[in-house]
CSV table of N, CA and C in Angstrom, one decimal:
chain,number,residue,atom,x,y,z
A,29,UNK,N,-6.9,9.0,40.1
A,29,UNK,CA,-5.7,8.5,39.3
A,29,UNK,C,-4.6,8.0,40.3
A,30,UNK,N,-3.7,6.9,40.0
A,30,UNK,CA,-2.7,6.7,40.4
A,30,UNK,C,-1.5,8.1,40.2
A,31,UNK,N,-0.9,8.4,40.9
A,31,UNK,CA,0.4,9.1,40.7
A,31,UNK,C,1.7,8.2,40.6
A,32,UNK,N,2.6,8.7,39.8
A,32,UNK,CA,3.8,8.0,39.7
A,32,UNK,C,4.9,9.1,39.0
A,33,UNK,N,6.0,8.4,39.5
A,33,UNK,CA,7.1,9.1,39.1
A,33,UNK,C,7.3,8.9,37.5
A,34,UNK,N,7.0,7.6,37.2
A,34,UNK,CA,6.9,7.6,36.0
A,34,UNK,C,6.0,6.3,35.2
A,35,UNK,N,5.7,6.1,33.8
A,35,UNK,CA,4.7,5.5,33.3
A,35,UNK,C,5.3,3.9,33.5
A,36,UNK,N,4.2,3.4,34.4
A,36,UNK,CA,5.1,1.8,34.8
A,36,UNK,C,4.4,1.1,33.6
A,37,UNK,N,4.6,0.6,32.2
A,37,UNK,CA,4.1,-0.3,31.5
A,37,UNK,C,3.5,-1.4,32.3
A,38,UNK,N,4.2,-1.9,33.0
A,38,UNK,CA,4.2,-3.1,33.6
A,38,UNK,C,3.4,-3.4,34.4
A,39,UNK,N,2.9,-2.3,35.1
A,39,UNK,CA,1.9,-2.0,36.0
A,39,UNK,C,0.0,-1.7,35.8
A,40,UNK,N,-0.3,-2.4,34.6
A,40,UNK,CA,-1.7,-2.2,34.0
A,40,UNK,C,-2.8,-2.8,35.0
A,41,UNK,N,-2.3,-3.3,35.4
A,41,UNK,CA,-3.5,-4.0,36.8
A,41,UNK,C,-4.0,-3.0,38.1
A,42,UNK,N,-2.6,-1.5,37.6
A,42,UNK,CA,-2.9,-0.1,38.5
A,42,UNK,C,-4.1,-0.1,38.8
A,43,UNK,N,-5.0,-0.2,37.7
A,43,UNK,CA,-6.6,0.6,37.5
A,43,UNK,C,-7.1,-0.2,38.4
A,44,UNK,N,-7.1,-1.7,38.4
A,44,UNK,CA,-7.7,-2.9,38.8
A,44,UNK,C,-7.8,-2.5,40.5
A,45,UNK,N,-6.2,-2.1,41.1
A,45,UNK,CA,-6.3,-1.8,42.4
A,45,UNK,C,-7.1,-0.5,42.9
A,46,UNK,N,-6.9,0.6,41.8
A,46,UNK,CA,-7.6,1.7,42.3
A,46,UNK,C,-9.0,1.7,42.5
A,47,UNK,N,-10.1,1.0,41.4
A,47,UNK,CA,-11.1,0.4,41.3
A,47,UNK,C,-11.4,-0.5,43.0
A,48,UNK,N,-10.8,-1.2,43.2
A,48,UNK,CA,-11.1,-1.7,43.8
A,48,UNK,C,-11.2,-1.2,45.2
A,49,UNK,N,-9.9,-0.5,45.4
A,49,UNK,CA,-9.7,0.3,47.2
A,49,UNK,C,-10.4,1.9,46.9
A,50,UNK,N,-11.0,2.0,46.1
A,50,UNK,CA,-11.6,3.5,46.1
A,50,UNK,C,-13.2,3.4,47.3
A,51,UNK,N,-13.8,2.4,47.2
A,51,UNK,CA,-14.9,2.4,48.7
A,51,UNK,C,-14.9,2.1,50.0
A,52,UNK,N,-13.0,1.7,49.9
A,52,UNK,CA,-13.0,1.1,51.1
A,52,UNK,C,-11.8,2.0,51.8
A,53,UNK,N,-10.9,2.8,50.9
A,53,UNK,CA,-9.8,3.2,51.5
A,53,UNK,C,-9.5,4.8,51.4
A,54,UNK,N,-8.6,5.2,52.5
A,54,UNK,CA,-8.1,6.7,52.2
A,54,UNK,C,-7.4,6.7,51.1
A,55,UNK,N,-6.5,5.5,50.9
A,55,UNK,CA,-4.9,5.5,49.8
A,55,UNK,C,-4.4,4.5,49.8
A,56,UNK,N,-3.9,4.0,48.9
A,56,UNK,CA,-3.3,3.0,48.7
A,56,UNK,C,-1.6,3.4,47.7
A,57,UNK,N,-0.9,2.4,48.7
A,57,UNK,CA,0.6,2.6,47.7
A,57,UNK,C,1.0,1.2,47.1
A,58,UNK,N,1.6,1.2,46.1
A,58,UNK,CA,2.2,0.0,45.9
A,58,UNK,C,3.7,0.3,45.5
A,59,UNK,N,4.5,-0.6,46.4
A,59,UNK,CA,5.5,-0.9,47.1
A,59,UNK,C,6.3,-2.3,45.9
A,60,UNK,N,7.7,-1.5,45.2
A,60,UNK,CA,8.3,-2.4,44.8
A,60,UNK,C,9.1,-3.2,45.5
A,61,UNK,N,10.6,-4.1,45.3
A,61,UNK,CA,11.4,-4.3,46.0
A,61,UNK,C,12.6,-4.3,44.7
A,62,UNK,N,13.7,-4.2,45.7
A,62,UNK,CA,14.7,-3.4,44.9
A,62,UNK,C,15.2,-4.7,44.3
A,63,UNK,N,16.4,-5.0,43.7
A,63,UNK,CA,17.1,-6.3,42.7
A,63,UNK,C,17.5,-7.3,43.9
A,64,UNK,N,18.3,-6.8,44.9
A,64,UNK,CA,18.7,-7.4,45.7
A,64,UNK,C,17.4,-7.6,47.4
A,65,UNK,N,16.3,-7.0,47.0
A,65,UNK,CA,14.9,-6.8,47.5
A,65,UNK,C,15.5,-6.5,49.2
A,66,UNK,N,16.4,-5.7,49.3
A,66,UNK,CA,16.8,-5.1,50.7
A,66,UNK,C,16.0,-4.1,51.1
A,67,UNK,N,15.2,-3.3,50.1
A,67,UNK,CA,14.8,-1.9,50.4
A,67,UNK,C,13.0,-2.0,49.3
A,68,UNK,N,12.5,-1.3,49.9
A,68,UNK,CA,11.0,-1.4,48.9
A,68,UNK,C,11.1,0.6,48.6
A,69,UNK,N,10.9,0.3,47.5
A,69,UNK,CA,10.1,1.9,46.9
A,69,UNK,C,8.9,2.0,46.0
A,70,UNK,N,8.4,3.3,46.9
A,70,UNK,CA,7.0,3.9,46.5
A,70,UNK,C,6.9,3.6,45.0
A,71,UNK,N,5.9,3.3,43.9
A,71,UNK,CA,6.2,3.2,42.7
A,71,UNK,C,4.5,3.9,42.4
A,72,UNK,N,3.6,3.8,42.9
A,72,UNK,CA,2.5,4.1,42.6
A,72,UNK,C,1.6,4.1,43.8
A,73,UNK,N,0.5,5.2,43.6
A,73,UNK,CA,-0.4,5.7,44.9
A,73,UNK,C,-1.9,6.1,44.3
A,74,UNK,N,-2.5,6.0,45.2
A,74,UNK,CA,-3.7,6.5,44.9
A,74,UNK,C,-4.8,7.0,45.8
A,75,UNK,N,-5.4,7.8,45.8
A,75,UNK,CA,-5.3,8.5,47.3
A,75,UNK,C,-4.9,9.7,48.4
A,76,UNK,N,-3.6,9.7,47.9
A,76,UNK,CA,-2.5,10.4,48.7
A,76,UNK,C,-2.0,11.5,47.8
A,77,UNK,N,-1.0,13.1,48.4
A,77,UNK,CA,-0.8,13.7,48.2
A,77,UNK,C,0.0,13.2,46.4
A,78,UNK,N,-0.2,14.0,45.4
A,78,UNK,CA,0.6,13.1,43.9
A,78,UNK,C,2.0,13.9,44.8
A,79,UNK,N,2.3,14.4,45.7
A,79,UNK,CA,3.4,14.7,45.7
A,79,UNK,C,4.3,13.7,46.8
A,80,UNK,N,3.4,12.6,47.7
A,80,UNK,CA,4.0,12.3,48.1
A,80,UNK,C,4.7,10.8,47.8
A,81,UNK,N,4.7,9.9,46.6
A,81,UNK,CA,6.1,9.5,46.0
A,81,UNK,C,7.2,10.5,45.6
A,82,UNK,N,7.8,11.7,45.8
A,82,UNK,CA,9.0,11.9,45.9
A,82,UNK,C,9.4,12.5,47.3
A,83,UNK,N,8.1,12.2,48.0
A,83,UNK,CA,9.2,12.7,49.5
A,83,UNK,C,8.9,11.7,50.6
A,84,UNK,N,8.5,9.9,49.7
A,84,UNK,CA,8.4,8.7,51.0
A,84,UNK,C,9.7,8.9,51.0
A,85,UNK,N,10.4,7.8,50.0
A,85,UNK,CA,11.7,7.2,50.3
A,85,UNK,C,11.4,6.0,50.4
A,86,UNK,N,12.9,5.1,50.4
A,86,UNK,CA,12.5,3.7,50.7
A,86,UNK,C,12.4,3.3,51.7
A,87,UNK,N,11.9,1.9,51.8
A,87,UNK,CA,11.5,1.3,53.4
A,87,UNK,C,12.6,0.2,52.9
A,88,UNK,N,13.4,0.2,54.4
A,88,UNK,CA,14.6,-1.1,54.6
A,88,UNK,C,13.9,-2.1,54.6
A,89,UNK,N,14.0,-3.6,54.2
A,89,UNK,CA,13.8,-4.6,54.3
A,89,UNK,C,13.0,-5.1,55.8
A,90,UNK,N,14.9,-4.8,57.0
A,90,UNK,CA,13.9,-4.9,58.7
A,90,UNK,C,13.0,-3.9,58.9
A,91,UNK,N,12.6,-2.6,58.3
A,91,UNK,CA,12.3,-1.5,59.1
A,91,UNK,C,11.2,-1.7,59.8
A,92,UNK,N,10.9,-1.3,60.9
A,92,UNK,CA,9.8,-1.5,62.1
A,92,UNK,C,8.6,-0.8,61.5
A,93,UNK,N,7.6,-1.7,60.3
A,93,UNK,CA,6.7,-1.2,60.2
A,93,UNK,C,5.6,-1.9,59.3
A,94,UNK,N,4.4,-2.2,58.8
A,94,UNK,CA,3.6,-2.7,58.6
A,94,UNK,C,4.1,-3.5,57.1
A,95,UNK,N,4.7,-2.5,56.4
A,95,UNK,CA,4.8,-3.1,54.9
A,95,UNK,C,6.1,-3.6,55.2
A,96,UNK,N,7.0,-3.4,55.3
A,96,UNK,CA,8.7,-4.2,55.7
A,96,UNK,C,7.6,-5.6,56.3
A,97,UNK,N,7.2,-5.3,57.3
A,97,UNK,CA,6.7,-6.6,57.7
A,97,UNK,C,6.6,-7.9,57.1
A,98,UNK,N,5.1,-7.1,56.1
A,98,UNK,CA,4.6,-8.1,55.0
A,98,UNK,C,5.6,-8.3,54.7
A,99,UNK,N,6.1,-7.7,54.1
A,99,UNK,CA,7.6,-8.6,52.7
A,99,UNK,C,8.0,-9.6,53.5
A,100,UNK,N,8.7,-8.9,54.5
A,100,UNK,CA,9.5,-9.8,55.4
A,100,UNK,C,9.1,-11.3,55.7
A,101,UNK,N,7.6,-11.2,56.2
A,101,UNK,CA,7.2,-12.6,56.0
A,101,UNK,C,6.3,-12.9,55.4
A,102,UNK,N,6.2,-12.4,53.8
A,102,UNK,CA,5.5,-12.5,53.1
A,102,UNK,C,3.7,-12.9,53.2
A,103,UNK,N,3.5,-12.5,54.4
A,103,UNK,CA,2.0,-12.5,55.0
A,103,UNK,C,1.5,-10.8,55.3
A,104,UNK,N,0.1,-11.4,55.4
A,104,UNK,CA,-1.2,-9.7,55.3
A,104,UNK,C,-0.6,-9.4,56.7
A,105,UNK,N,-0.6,-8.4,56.8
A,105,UNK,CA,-0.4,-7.6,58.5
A,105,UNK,C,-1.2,-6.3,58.4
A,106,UNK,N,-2.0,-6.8,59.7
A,106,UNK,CA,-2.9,-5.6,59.8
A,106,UNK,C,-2.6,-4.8,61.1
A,107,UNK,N,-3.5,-3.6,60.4
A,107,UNK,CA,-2.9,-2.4,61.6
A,107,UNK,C,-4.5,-2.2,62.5
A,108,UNK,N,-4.8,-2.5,63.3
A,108,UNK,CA,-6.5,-2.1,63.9
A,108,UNK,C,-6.1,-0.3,63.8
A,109,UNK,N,-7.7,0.3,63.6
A,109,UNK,CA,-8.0,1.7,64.0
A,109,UNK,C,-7.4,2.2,65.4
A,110,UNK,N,-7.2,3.3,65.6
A,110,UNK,CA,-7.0,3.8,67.1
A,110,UNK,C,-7.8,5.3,66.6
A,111,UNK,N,-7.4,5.5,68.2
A,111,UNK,CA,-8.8,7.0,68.0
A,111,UNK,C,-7.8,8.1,67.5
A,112,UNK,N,-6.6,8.3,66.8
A,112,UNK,CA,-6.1,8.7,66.0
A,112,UNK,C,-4.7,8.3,64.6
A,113,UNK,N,-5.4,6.6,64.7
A,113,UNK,CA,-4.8,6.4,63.5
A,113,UNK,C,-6.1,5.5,62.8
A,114,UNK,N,-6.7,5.3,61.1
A,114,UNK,CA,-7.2,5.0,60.9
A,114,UNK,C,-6.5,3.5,60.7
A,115,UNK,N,-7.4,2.2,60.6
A,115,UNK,CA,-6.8,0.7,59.9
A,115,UNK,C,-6.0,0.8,58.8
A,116,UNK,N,-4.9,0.2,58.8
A,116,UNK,CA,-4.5,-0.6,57.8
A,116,UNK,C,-4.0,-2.0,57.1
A,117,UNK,N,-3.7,-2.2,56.3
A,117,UNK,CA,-3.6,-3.3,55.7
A,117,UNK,C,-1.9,-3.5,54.6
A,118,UNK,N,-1.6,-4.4,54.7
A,118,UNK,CA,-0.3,-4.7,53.8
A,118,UNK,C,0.0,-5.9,53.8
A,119,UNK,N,-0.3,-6.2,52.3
A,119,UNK,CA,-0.2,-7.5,51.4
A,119,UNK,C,1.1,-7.7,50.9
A,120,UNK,N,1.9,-9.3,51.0
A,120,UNK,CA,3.2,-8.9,50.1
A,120,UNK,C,2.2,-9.2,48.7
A,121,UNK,N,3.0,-8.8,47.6
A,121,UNK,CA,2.8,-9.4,46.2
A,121,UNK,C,4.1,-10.6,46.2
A,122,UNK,N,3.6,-11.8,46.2
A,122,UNK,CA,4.6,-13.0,45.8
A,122,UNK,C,4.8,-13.5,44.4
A,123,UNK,N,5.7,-13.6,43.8
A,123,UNK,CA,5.7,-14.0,42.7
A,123,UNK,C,6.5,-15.6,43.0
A,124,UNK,N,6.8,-16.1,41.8
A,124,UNK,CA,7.7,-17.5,42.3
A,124,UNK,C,9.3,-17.6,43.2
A,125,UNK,N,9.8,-16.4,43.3
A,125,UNK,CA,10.7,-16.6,43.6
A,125,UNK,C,10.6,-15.8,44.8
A,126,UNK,N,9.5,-15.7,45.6
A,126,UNK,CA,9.4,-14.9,47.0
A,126,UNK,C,8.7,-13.5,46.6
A,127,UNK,N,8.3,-13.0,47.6
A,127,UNK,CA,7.7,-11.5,47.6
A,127,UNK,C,8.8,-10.7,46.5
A,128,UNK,N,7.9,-9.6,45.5
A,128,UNK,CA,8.3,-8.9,45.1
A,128,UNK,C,7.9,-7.3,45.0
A,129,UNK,N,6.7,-7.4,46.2
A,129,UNK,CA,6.8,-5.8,46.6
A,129,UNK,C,5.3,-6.1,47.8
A,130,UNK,N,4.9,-5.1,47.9
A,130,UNK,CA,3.7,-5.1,48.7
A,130,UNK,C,2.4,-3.7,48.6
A,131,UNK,N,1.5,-4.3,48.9
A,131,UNK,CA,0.4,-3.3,48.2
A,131,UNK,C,0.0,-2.8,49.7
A,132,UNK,N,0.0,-1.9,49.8
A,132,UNK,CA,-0.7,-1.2,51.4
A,132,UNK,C,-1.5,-0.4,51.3
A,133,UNK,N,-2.7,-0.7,52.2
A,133,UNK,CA,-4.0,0.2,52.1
A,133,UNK,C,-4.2,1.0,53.2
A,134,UNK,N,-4.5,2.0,53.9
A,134,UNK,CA,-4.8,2.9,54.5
A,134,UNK,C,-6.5,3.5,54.4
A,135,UNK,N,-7.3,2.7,55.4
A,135,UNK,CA,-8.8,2.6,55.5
A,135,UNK,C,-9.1,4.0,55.9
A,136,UNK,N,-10.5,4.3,55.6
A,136,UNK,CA,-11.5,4.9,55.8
A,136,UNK,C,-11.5,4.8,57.4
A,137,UNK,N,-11.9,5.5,57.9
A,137,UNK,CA,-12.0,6.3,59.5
A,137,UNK,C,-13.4,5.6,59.6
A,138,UNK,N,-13.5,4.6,60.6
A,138,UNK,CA,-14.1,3.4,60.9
A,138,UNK,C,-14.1,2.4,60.3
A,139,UNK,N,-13.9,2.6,59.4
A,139,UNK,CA,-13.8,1.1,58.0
A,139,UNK,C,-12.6,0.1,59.1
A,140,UNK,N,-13.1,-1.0,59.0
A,140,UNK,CA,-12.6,-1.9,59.9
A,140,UNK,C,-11.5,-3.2,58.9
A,141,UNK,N,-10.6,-4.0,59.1
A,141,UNK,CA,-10.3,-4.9,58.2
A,141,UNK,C,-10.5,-6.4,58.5
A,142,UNK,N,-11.7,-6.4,57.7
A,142,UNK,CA,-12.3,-8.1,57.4
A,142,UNK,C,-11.8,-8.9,56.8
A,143,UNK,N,-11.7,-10.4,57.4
A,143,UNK,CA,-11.4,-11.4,56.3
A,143,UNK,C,-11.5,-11.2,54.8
A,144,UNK,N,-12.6,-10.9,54.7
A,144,UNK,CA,-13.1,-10.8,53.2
A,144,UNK,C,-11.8,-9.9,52.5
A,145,UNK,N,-11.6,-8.3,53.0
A,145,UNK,CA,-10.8,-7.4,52.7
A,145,UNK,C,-9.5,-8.3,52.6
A,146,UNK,N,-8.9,-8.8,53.4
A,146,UNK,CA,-7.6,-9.2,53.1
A,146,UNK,C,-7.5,-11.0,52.0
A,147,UNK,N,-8.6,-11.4,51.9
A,147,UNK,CA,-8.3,-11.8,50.7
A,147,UNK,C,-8.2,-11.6,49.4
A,148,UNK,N,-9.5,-10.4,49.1
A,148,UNK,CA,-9.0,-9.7,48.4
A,148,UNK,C,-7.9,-8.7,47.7
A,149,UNK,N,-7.1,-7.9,48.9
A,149,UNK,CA,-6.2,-7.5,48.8
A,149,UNK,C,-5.2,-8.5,48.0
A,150,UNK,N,-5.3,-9.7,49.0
A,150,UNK,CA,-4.1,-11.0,48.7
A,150,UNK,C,-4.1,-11.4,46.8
A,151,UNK,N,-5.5,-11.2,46.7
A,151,UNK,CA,-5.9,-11.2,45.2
A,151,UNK,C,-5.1,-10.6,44.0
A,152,UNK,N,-5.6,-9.3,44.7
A,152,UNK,CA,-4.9,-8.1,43.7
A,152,UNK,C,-3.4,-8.0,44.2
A,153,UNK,N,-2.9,-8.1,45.3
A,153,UNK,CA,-1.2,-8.4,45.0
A,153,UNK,C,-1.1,-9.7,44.4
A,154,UNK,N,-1.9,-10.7,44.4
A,154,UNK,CA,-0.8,-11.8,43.9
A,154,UNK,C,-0.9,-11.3,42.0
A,155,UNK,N,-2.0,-10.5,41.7
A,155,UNK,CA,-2.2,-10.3,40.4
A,155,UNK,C,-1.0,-9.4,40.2
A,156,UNK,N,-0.9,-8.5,41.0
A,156,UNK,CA,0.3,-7.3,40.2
A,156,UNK,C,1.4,-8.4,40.6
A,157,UNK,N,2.0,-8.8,41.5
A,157,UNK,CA,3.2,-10.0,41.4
A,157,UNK,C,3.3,-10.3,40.2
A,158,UNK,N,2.5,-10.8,39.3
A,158,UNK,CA,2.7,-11.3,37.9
A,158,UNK,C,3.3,-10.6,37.4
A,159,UNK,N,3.4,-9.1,37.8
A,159,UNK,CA,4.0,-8.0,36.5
A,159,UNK,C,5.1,-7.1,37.3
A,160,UNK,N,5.4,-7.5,38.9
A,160,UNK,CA,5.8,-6.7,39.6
A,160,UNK,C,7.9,-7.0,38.8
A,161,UNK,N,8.0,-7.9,38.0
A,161,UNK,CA,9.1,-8.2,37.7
A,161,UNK,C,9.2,-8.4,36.3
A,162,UNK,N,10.1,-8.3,35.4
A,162,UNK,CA,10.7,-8.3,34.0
A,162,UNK,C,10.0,-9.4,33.8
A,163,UNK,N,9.6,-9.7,32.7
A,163,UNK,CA,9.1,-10.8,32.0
A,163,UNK,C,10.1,-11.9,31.7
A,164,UNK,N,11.0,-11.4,31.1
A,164,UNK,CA,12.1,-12.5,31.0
A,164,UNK,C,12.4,-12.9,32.3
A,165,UNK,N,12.7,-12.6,33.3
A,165,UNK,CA,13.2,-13.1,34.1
A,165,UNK,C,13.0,-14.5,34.7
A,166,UNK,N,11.1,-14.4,34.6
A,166,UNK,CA,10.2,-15.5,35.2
A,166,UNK,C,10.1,-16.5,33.7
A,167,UNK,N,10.5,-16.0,32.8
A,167,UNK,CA,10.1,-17.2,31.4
A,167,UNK,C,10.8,-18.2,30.9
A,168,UNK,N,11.1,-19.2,30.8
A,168,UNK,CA,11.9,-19.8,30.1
A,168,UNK,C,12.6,-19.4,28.4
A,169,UNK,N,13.5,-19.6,28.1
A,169,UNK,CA,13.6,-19.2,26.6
A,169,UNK,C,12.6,-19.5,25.6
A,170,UNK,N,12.0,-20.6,25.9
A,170,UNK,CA,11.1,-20.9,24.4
A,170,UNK,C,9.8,-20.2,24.9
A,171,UNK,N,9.1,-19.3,26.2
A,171,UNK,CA,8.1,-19.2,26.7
A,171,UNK,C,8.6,-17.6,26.2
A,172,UNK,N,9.7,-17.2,26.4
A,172,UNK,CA,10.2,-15.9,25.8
A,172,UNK,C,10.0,-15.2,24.3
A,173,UNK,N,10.7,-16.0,24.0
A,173,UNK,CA,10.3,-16.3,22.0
A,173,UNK,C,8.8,-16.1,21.8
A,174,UNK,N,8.3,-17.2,22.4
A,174,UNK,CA,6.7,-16.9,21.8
A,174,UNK,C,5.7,-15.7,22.2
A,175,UNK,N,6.3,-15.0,23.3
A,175,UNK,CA,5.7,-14.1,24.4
A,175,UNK,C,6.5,-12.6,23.2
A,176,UNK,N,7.8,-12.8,22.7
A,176,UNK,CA,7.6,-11.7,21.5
A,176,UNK,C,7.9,-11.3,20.6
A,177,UNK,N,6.6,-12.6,20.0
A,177,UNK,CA,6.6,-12.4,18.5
A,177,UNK,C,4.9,-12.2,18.7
């Protein structure tokens, strides 16, 4: 299961990711970005301690690290294995108006990161991008109306 601080509606494509990074990865987080997108927080994990969304915190926008990266320039940044860190990986999710969070995977101990892997990843962020923001926000009024009724 994903853990979360709380039930993200908006987030139904959860399963899609966990499905997906469950043969390839230790955990995966996905990383919102705040209104003014200065800071990213933990919003859902899978993999990892359910207790550790309340003791990440947020990641600053510059912060010296794989997912600030992504956002930052909205490109996959990979981390190679070392003989005591396993690969990783971090996708932004872009939506139309720039990155709006980033999905980060944390590999299996040898599991290496292939082309193939980071387009997929690219996949499944650009799919939660779709939902990573209010619906109104991205709709026009008459695209609004029809979306709910």
């Amino acid at each position: 299961f994903f853990s979360s601080r709380r039930r993200h509606t908006r987030y139904p494509l959860v399963t899609g990711v966990q499905t997906c990074a469950l043969p390839i990865s230790n955990g995966l987080i996905l990383w919102v970005a705040s209104n003014d997108a200065t800071t990213l927080s933990a919003v859902a994990t899978h993999g990892f301690d359910s207790k550790l969304l309340s003791r990440i915190g947020r990641i600053p926008r510059d912060a010296a690290n794989l997912t600030a990266a992504a956002f930052r320039e909205n490109a996959p940044k990979i981390s190679a294995a070392t003989d005591t860190a396993p690969a990783a990986l971090a996708v932004a999710m872009c939506g139309p108006s720039g990155p709006s969070g980033v999905v980060s995977i944390e590999f299996k101990t040898g599991q290496s990161v292939d082309d193939a892997t980071v387009a997929l990843a690219g996949i499944v962020a650009a799919q939660l991008a779709t939902l990573a923001s209010p619906v109104e926000d991205s709709l026009p009024e008459a695209a609004r109306h029809r979306a709910a009724v």
